[in-house]
Amino acid sequence: MVGDQEAINAVLNRLRRAQGQLAGVISMIEQGRDCKDVVTQLAAVSRALDRAGFKIVATGLRECIVTDENDGRQREMSVDELEKLFLALA
């Protein structure tokens, strides 16, 4: 994610929020909180991470290049490679 500072800031904010939510989940478990409350907060963490990942992929689509292992030149990612990125988040 090079260049799009607004997108980078949005991703960092989402990740920081997820980090705080995860700390809350850990605390809830340590306190012996109700399973339903813990799972609800854990789902919120998962959604926050998914949104951050989708933002990274969506922003990076314009910049997605890979270096060819054979000759060291950069090339655009194939549709299959981009699809793999999306599926990794699914």
Tab-separated table of C-alpha atoms in Angstrom:
chain	number	residue	atom	x	y	z
A	1	MET	CA	0.000	0.000	0.000
A	2	VAL	CA	2.218	2.693	-1.272
A	3	GLY	CA	1.067	6.222	-1.908
A	4	ASP	CA	-2.587	6.349	-0.854
A	5	GLN	CA	-2.144	7.925	2.576
A	6	GLU	CA	-5.882	8.249	3.182
A	7	ALA	CA	-6.380	4.510	2.610
A	8	ILE	CA	-3.356	3.684	4.759
A	9	ASN	CA	-4.752	5.779	7.601
A	10	ALA	CA	-8.149	4.105	7.289
A	11	VAL	CA	-6.566	0.644	7.449
A	12	LEU	CA	-4.412	1.597	10.430
A	13	ASN	CA	-7.457	2.955	12.269
A	14	ARG	CA	-9.379	-0.253	11.622
A	15	LEU	CA	-6.466	-2.378	12.790
A	16	ARG	CA	-6.033	-0.305	15.944
A	17	ARG	CA	-9.750	-0.644	16.657
A	18	ALA	CA	-9.516	-4.409	16.139
A	19	GLN	CA	-6.494	-4.519	18.437
A	20	GLY	CA	-8.500	-2.776	21.166
A	21	GLN	CA	-11.463	-5.073	20.616
A	22	LEU	CA	-9.218	-8.131	20.839
A	23	ALA	CA	-7.738	-6.874	24.105
A	24	GLY	CA	-11.315	-6.519	25.315
A	25	VAL	CA	-12.122	-10.106	24.327
A	26	ILE	CA	-9.072	-11.376	26.197
A	27	SER	CA	-10.112	-9.383	29.249
A	28	MET	CA	-13.671	-10.702	29.024
A	29	ILE	CA	-12.418	-14.298	28.959
A	30	GLU	CA	-10.109	-13.658	31.911
A	31	GLN	CA	-13.059	-12.190	33.833
A	32	GLY	CA	-15.236	-15.201	33.061
A	33	ARG	CA	-17.809	-13.176	31.109
A	34	ASP	CA	-20.794	-14.781	29.438
A	35	CYS	CA	-20.033	-16.841	26.326
A	36	LYS	CA	-22.555	-14.894	24.233
A	37	ASP	CA	-20.860	-11.572	25.048
A	38	VAL	CA	-17.403	-12.962	24.277
A	39	VAL	CA	-18.482	-14.435	20.948
A	40	THR	CA	-20.252	-11.190	19.978
A	41	GLN	CA	-17.084	-9.188	20.597
A	42	LEU	CA	-14.929	-11.782	18.846
A	43	ALA	CA	-17.184	-11.506	15.786
A	44	ALA	CA	-16.698	-7.723	15.867
A	45	VAL	CA	-12.917	-8.219	15.861
A	46	SER	CA	-13.209	-10.576	12.915
A	47	ARG	CA	-15.316	-8.098	10.929
A	48	ALA	CA	-12.864	-5.278	11.664
A	49	LEU	CA	-9.965	-7.394	10.396
A	50	ASP	CA	-11.932	-8.400	7.299
A	51	ARG	CA	-12.715	-4.772	6.506
A	52	ALA	CA	-9.057	-3.839	6.899
A	53	GLY	CA	-8.030	-6.680	4.596
A	54	PHE	CA	-10.601	-5.769	1.962
A	55	LYS	CA	-9.471	-2.141	2.077
A	56	ILE	CA	-5.854	-3.215	1.582
A	57	VAL	CA	-6.740	-5.406	-1.387
A	58	ALA	CA	-9.097	-2.858	-2.953
A	59	THR	CA	-6.546	-0.064	-2.606
A	60	GLY	CA	-3.721	-2.239	-3.813
A	61	LEU	CA	-5.468	-3.390	-6.981
A	62	ARG	CA	-4.110	-0.361	-8.797
A	63	GLU	CA	-0.634	-1.112	-7.551
A	64	CYS	CA	-0.640	-4.913	-7.552
A	65	ILE	CA	2.528	-5.991	-9.238
A	66	VAL	CA	4.773	-8.925	-8.659
A	67	THR	CA	8.387	-9.546	-9.483
A	68	ASP	CA	8.966	-12.396	-11.897
A	69	GLU	CA	11.241	-14.937	-10.264
A	70	ASN	CA	12.908	-15.813	-13.562
A	71	ASP	CA	14.007	-12.421	-14.823
A	72	GLY	CA	13.372	-10.033	-11.918
A	73	ARG	CA	11.063	-7.802	-13.956
A	74	GLN	CA	7.826	-6.508	-12.528
A	75	ARG	CA	4.516	-7.496	-14.051
A	76	GLU	CA	0.856	-6.999	-13.229
A	77	MET	CA	-0.850	-9.646	-11.130
A	78	SER	CA	-3.057	-12.044	-13.041
A	79	VAL	CA	-6.776	-12.336	-12.392
A	80	ASP	CA	-6.119	-15.684	-10.706
A	81	GLU	CA	-3.557	-14.122	-8.380
A	82	LEU	CA	-5.935	-11.280	-7.491
A	83	GLU	CA	-8.736	-13.776	-6.907
A	84	LYS	CA	-6.471	-15.670	-4.496
A	85	LEU	CA	-5.968	-12.462	-2.507
A	86	PHE	CA	-9.713	-11.979	-2.165
A	87	LEU	CA	-10.335	-15.614	-1.291
A	88	ALA	CA	-7.668	-15.494	1.390
A	89	LEU	CA	-9.953	-13.060	3.221
A	90	ALA	CA	-13.150	-15.044	2.677
